[in-house]
């Protein structure tokens, strides 16, 4: 079982889900329904979490 | 990438997607409770359409859009989406593809799995866009059209209205959505054959023919049952019966009528259909028509063998013989499905749910349908279920979406041994 690969793939998925939230963010901005900040923070959390884990796995793959 | 890696990635990926999906609900305050937010998120990604929300019309449009979008992404498979987007996932992508779309027979439309994934997503996007246009032509606002298309194509069922599609009171909208729910319940490789110039294969497919016959027969039977008793006009009986039969059978879960008010006979047919599902390789949940056909054929052959003990027989799907390995896998799936259903229903009953609610809640969540009967009926929601019950249903939704084996295998100690 390649744990590193599993973490790498899930991190990528989390990052993607974060990116996919741009669409509802756009809807929130169009409708001005007050949820834009929630989507902005959600994108930040998902992209940062996914991105950092993804990059860390990548670094591990190169140097370790 | 090994098969084990694929199974672990898909299972943990779906669990992680559920967690990420809760963020907009929690941060916007639309669903402040974590369990409820996770329930809604998993219900979206698994295209179940079971909701804990009492009043969706008062939620911010962007939150409802996200709710529909989770279904759209989950319908074709979030991992399949990654395979389609990332070319480097072509290596080992087959393991991920098989783990996420574990139909009895894996359809590989092109030699490269990433090309297959791209092709499936292209068909999916085209059908979604086509549905949006048709709904717009029917007078549905753009936002509602997108949200309903995002929920219909993956056979999800989340609506932007409290009374679901019934809100529009339009036979045109009902029939357009009905048609696309039916299309979504068809194997996507058949759609590919249709557009690639092989339309005859579409109608020659034995699974498609059974899917079509079952749907037509059920519509006629339910229409006959509710005509006169619930609806005085035959066209109304046909309209509401066809919509509900297709909606439940394809595991979409949209509602145009409160079928709890229908005679018990019709309700029982809908309950049985919560188990059936659409075709293998479609976005529908449930046991799937292909498995039902093969199980029935196998039972028939066993009876035949009692009469002719020396006969050499083999289960066939069309003209293709089905191996014993696949038959064993299908029987195993069927038994596991029923065992999980029974254990879940008993657990829900132990938490205080009445028998109808416990049975149908478990059946709809395991089959990724959405509305059940009793306290989880078409006009009710899942907020009445206790927290433990909601977690049982969350696990059921994931088990149903990943077709049981993908998750169950992770619970085996042998899976984790080197």
XYZ file of C-alpha atoms in Angstrom:
482
model
C 0.000 0.000 0.000
C 1.480 3.309 -1.079
C 0.304 5.696 1.654
C 2.126 8.627 0.054
C 0.296 8.103 -3.219
C -3.092 7.917 -1.458
C -2.431 11.175 0.457
C -1.148 12.805 -2.754
C -4.284 11.874 -4.700
C -6.695 12.938 -1.952
C -4.868 16.250 -1.578
C -5.283 16.791 -5.294
C -8.988 16.025 -5.036
C -9.411 18.455 -2.126
C -7.634 21.139 -4.153
C -9.968 20.513 -7.093
C -13.034 20.743 -4.921
C -11.740 24.065 -3.646
C -11.310 25.327 -7.204
C -14.817 24.102 -8.107
C -16.235 26.449 -5.435
C -15.415 29.435 -7.658
C -18.659 28.744 -9.518
C -20.945 29.149 -6.452
C -18.766 32.102 -5.392
C -19.642 33.732 -8.709
C -23.342 32.993 -8.045
C -22.986 34.519 -4.566
C -21.473 37.684 -6.061
C -24.176 37.936 -8.725
C -27.055 37.419 -6.281
C -25.314 39.233 -3.396
C -26.882 36.738 -1.022
C -24.297 37.221 1.738
C -22.595 33.847 1.256
C -19.645 35.112 -0.818
C -17.356 35.349 2.234
C -18.237 31.768 3.229
C -17.319 30.526 -0.233
C -14.149 32.617 -0.289
C -12.996 31.097 3.017
C -14.024 27.609 1.846
C -11.911 28.017 -1.293
C -8.983 29.213 0.810
C -9.227 26.275 3.229
C -9.681 23.612 0.536
C -7.035 24.965 -1.841
C -4.485 25.634 0.898
C -5.055 22.274 2.591
C -5.010 20.324 -0.675
C -2.211 22.387 -2.175
C 0.099 22.217 0.832
C -0.328 18.447 1.303
C 0.098 17.933 -2.449
C 3.295 19.983 -2.531
C 4.654 18.320 0.620
C 4.101 14.901 -0.927
C 5.820 16.116 -4.069
C 8.813 17.415 -2.060
C 8.985 14.106 -0.184
C 8.966 12.249 -3.491
C 11.878 14.319 -4.827
C 14.125 14.571 -1.769
C 13.381 11.528 0.393
C -0.769 1.917 -8.765
C -2.198 -1.345 -7.401
C -5.872 -2.301 -7.146
C -5.642 -1.816 -3.362
C -4.313 1.716 -3.797
C -7.208 2.468 -6.139
C -9.791 1.224 -3.643
C -8.225 3.213 -0.773
C -7.945 6.410 -2.845
C -11.566 6.224 -3.979
C -13.003 5.462 -0.530
C -10.951 8.047 1.367
C -11.402 10.487 -1.495
C -15.186 10.315 -1.188
C -15.041 10.665 2.597
C -12.738 13.688 2.198
C -15.006 15.205 -0.475
C -17.875 14.983 2.000
C -15.850 16.951 4.562
C -14.837 19.647 2.077
C -18.438 19.871 0.882
C -19.566 20.847 4.393
C -17.447 24.041 4.438
C -19.898 26.339 2.563
C -22.851 25.036 4.626
C -21.072 25.571 7.944
C -19.362 28.872 7.119
C -22.482 30.463 5.602
C -24.524 29.341 8.609
C -27.030 27.590 6.324
C -26.505 24.337 8.232
C -24.744 25.107 11.544
C -24.668 21.480 12.786
C -21.696 19.425 11.511
C -23.511 16.066 11.265
C -26.342 17.648 9.304
C -23.896 19.500 7.037
C -21.958 16.275 6.402
C -25.230 14.437 5.719
C -26.233 17.074 3.154
C -22.761 17.073 1.611
C -22.516 13.266 1.302
C -26.111 13.153 0.061
C -25.032 15.594 -2.657
C -21.823 13.881 -3.758
C -23.424 10.425 -3.705
C -26.387 11.841 -5.702
C -28.838 10.596 -3.080
C -30.831 13.796 -2.745
C -31.946 13.094 0.829
C -32.031 16.418 2.652
C -32.122 17.541 6.259
C -33.232 21.045 5.198
C -36.789 22.003 6.087
C -37.007 25.162 3.992
C -34.607 25.324 1.037
C -36.221 28.396 -0.517
C -34.894 30.617 2.259
C -31.277 29.550 1.737
C -28.800 31.745 -0.191
C -28.910 30.929 -3.958
C -25.152 30.233 -3.979
C -25.536 27.569 -1.269
C -28.322 25.878 -3.249
C -26.127 26.097 -6.331
C -23.265 24.390 -4.459
C -25.716 21.734 -3.284
C -26.694 21.002 -6.899
C -23.088 21.213 -8.062
C -21.967 18.545 -5.579
C -24.500 16.203 -7.180
C -23.340 17.052 -10.675
C -19.702 16.384 -9.780
C -20.538 13.214 -7.867
C -22.778 11.836 -10.618
C -20.090 10.981 -13.111
C -17.586 10.451 -10.335
C -15.198 12.901 -8.774
C -12.288 10.540 -9.306
C -13.272 9.910 -12.943
C -13.248 13.701 -13.302
C -9.676 13.792 -12.021
C -8.693 11.037 -14.470
C -10.239 13.045 -17.308
C -8.478 16.269 -16.339
C -5.059 14.964 -15.358
C -3.258 13.100 -18.136
C -0.703 11.580 -15.745
C -3.515 9.712 -13.979
C -3.844 7.634 -17.127
C -1.179 5.443 -15.536
C -3.050 3.451 -12.935
C -6.240 5.334 -13.794
C -7.971 2.056 -14.611
C -7.679 1.020 -10.953
C -9.345 4.246 -9.869
C -11.988 3.971 -12.594
C -12.866 0.387 -11.626
C -12.986 1.269 -7.934
C -15.324 4.220 -8.475
C -17.600 2.748 -11.132
C -17.739 -0.864 -10.008
C -20.385 -2.157 -12.430
C -20.399 -5.923 -13.109
C -18.698 -5.354 -16.476
C -16.284 -2.429 -16.908
C -16.882 -0.554 -20.177
C -13.622 0.698 -21.589
C -14.714 2.736 -24.594
C -11.235 3.720 -25.740
C -7.832 2.055 -25.230
C -6.747 4.827 -22.835
C -8.752 5.153 -19.631
C -8.181 8.925 -19.504
C -9.753 9.186 -22.991
C -12.713 7.092 -21.800
C -13.158 9.375 -18.792
C -12.976 12.476 -21.019
C -15.515 10.993 -23.404
C -17.947 10.177 -20.606
C -17.633 13.707 -19.225
C -18.197 15.217 -22.692
C -21.460 13.257 -23.098
C -22.457 14.235 -19.560
C -21.748 17.949 -20.144
C -23.562 17.915 -23.506
C -26.690 16.319 -21.995
C -26.631 18.756 -19.060
C -26.402 21.771 -21.390
C -29.170 20.387 -23.576
C -31.417 19.952 -20.532
C -30.701 23.519 -19.359
C -31.802 24.854 -22.773
C -34.963 22.736 -22.811
C -35.920 23.883 -19.301
C -35.309 27.508 -20.271
C -37.636 27.022 -23.240
C -40.259 25.777 -20.792
C -40.160 29.053 -18.896
C -37.991 27.953 -15.984
C -35.612 30.731 -14.821
C -31.914 30.285 -15.777
C -30.734 29.721 -12.194
C -33.420 27.089 -11.538
C -32.718 25.458 -14.919
C -29.025 25.067 -14.118
C -29.668 23.764 -10.598
C -32.321 21.284 -11.750
C -30.161 20.102 -14.655
C -27.229 19.683 -12.269
C -29.508 17.517 -10.121
C -31.315 15.593 -12.881
C -28.373 14.406 -14.988
C -26.544 12.748 -12.073
C -29.922 11.330 -10.878
C -29.482 13.419 -7.724
C -32.776 15.069 -6.922
C -31.882 18.231 -4.979
C -34.271 21.013 -5.916
C -34.253 24.744 -5.261
C -37.914 24.529 -4.238
C -39.476 23.024 -1.115
C -41.961 20.984 -3.157
C -39.319 19.991 -5.711
C -40.263 19.998 -9.427
C -43.955 20.030 -8.443
C -43.513 23.760 -7.726
C -43.620 24.655 -11.444
C -46.967 22.931 -12.144
C -45.895 22.483 -15.756
C -46.425 19.270 -17.684
C -43.716 20.374 -20.175
C -41.106 20.687 -17.395
C -42.269 17.390 -15.866
C -41.887 15.494 -19.147
C -38.552 17.095 -20.067
C -37.043 16.226 -16.676
C -38.630 12.765 -16.847
C -36.971 12.130 -20.223
C -33.564 13.224 -18.964
C -33.862 11.197 -15.766
C -34.542 8.183 -17.981
C -31.571 9.058 -20.216
C -29.343 9.440 -17.143
C -30.386 5.946 -16.063
C -29.014 4.504 -19.330
C -25.457 3.151 -19.556
C -23.258 6.021 -20.785
C -21.335 3.709 -23.107
C -24.638 3.200 -24.970
C -24.964 6.975 -25.394
C -21.473 6.901 -26.877
C -22.470 4.130 -29.289
C -25.539 6.149 -30.273
C -23.546 9.291 -31.108
C -20.718 7.338 -32.722
C -23.044 5.982 -35.404
C -24.179 2.675 -33.893
C -27.790 3.411 -32.906
C -28.870 -0.212 -33.480
C -26.650 -1.378 -30.616
C -28.572 0.951 -28.351
C -31.851 -0.902 -28.874
C -30.232 -4.346 -29.155
C -28.738 -4.047 -25.683
C -30.581 -6.595 -23.480
C -30.196 -4.479 -20.352
C -31.659 -1.412 -22.059
C -34.664 -3.393 -23.303
C -35.404 -4.733 -19.806
C -34.926 -1.218 -18.366
C -37.407 0.156 -20.912
C -39.974 -2.647 -20.437
C -39.890 -2.447 -16.629
C -40.336 1.338 -16.755
C -43.258 1.210 -19.215
C -45.036 -1.626 -17.386
C -44.604 0.080 -13.984
C -45.917 3.399 -15.372
C -49.017 1.686 -16.787
C -49.680 -0.298 -13.592
C -49.252 2.700 -11.253
C -51.298 4.949 -13.594
C -54.137 2.400 -13.624
C -53.962 2.199 -9.824
C -54.097 5.951 -9.151
C -56.530 6.780 -11.976
C -59.949 7.299 -10.436
C -58.752 6.825 -6.851
C -56.418 9.873 -6.724
C -56.636 11.576 -10.135
C -59.937 11.815 -12.005
C -58.240 12.528 -15.370
C -56.208 9.801 -17.112
C -53.613 12.314 -18.393
C -52.913 13.462 -14.822
C -52.585 9.873 -13.609
C -50.134 9.109 -16.434
C -48.157 12.317 -15.891
C -47.653 11.914 -12.148
C -47.210 8.135 -12.248
C -44.609 8.287 -15.032
C -42.657 11.042 -13.286
C -42.584 9.269 -9.918
C -41.818 5.837 -11.368
C -38.894 7.157 -13.444
C -37.704 9.416 -10.622
C -37.595 6.567 -8.086
C -36.366 3.896 -10.492
C -33.474 6.007 -11.752
C -32.798 6.937 -8.094
C -33.208 10.658 -8.838
C -35.771 11.490 -6.183
C -37.478 14.535 -7.716
C -41.102 14.852 -6.661
C -44.172 16.223 -8.442
C -46.806 14.490 -6.302
C -47.119 13.402 -2.698
C -47.086 9.664 -3.420
C -47.760 8.946 0.239
C -51.368 9.811 -0.606
C -51.451 7.136 -3.324
C -52.876 3.629 -2.741
C -50.593 1.210 -0.856
C -50.158 -0.886 -4.026
C -48.500 2.031 -5.867
C -46.409 2.916 -2.821
C -45.213 -0.693 -2.638
C -44.184 -0.638 -6.311
C -42.206 2.548 -5.680
C -40.625 0.933 -2.595
C -39.500 -2.088 -4.647
C -38.130 0.284 -7.298
C -35.943 1.937 -4.655
C -33.818 -1.243 -4.876
C -33.750 -1.638 -8.666
C -31.850 1.400 -9.932
C -30.926 2.161 -13.521
C -28.521 0.473 -15.906
C -24.944 -0.440 -15.024
C -22.577 2.322 -16.153
C -25.209 5.026 -15.614
C -25.330 7.703 -12.939
C -28.153 5.836 -11.154
C -27.736 3.977 -7.878
C -29.475 0.859 -6.585
C -28.718 -2.770 -7.401
C -28.793 -2.060 -11.183
C -30.834 -3.753 -13.886
C -27.909 -5.811 -15.207
C -27.435 -7.550 -11.864
C -31.189 -8.217 -11.581
C -31.267 -9.767 -15.088
C -28.292 -12.011 -14.346
C -29.665 -13.061 -10.951
C -33.053 -13.956 -12.462
C -31.367 -15.880 -15.288
C -29.187 -17.739 -12.817
C -32.228 -18.692 -10.715
C -33.996 -19.904 -13.865
C -30.960 -22.009 -14.823
C -30.839 -23.585 -11.362
C -34.483 -24.650 -11.760
C -33.684 -25.904 -15.279
C -30.786 -27.975 -13.882
C -33.126 -29.702 -11.416
C -35.185 -30.928 -14.379
C -32.128 -31.612 -16.589
C -29.288 -32.461 -14.161
C -26.793 -33.339 -16.928
C -27.396 -30.265 -19.067
C -24.440 -27.929 -19.627
C -25.766 -24.444 -19.108
C -24.291 -21.000 -18.675
C -25.771 -17.623 -17.837
C -25.694 -15.317 -20.859
C -26.301 -11.612 -21.256
C -27.525 -11.307 -24.815
C -25.113 -13.621 -26.608
C -22.228 -13.052 -24.202
C -21.601 -15.817 -21.639
C -21.145 -14.546 -18.098
C -18.326 -16.154 -16.115
C -18.818 -17.862 -12.774
C -16.526 -15.266 -11.170
C -18.851 -12.439 -12.204
C -21.909 -14.421 -11.068
C -20.313 -15.058 -7.661
C -19.497 -11.358 -7.375
C -23.095 -10.419 -8.248
C -24.594 -12.875 -5.743
C -22.191 -11.595 -3.115
C -23.183 -8.012 -3.866
C -26.894 -8.859 -3.736
C -26.622 -10.659 -0.393
C -24.433 -7.907 1.108
C -26.894 -5.275 -0.140
C -29.825 -7.011 1.550
C -27.872 -7.707 4.766
C -26.748 -4.052 5.030
C -30.313 -2.927 4.302
C -31.732 -5.141 7.049
C -29.072 -4.257 9.640
C -29.476 -0.540 8.880
C -33.265 -0.664 9.022
C -33.173 -2.544 12.360
C -30.681 0.002 13.750
C -32.921 2.894 12.650
C -35.936 1.181 14.226
C -33.928 0.771 17.443
C -33.378 4.542 17.425
C -37.145 5.075 17.534
C -38.200 5.320 13.888
C -41.446 3.644 12.847
C -41.135 0.568 10.612
C -42.123 2.323 7.340
C -39.699 5.217 7.922
C -36.866 2.889 9.001
C -37.271 0.558 6.006
C -37.678 3.269 3.380
C -34.989 5.599 4.814
C -32.483 2.753 4.640
C -33.665 1.648 1.174
C -33.499 5.163 -0.273
C -30.124 6.033 1.233
C -28.503 2.720 0.283
C -29.998 3.008 -3.210
C -29.120 6.749 -3.421
C -32.775 7.598 -4.156
C -33.750 10.375 -1.719
C -37.391 10.484 -0.644
C -38.857 7.560 1.266
C -42.158 7.060 3.028
C -43.462 7.831 6.519
C -41.515 10.527 8.360
C -38.979 10.699 5.484
C -41.678 10.959 2.807
C -41.669 13.127 -0.329
C -42.934 16.174 1.573
C -40.742 15.583 4.658
C -37.001 15.602 5.322
C -34.314 13.746 7.259
C -33.911 16.280 10.087
C -36.224 14.118 12.234
C -33.685 11.272 12.227
C -31.510 11.174 15.379
C -27.790 11.977 15.001
C -26.743 8.292 15.192
C -29.333 7.471 12.555
C -27.984 10.215 10.299
C -24.481 8.695 10.539
C -25.909 5.262 9.691
C -27.544 6.794 6.612
C -24.327 8.657 5.663
C -22.432 5.343 5.656
C -25.288 3.757 3.670
C -25.130 6.496 1.039
C -21.383 5.983 0.618
C -21.788 2.193 0.519
C -24.519 2.525 -2.100
C -22.587 4.975 -4.279
C -19.379 2.939 -4.268
C -21.374 -0.297 -4.635
C -20.455 -1.808 -1.259
C -17.344 -3.867 -2.122
C -15.092 -0.801 -2.540
C -15.681 0.201 1.095
C -16.266 -3.202 2.730
C -12.938 -4.513 1.471
C -11.157 -1.795 3.462
C -12.591 -3.280 6.662
C -10.845 -6.595 6.037
C -7.557 -6.974 7.997
C -6.082 -8.846 4.994
C -6.431 -5.665 2.916
C -3.932 -3.842 5.139
C -1.405 -6.690 5.371
C 1.701 -6.360 3.233
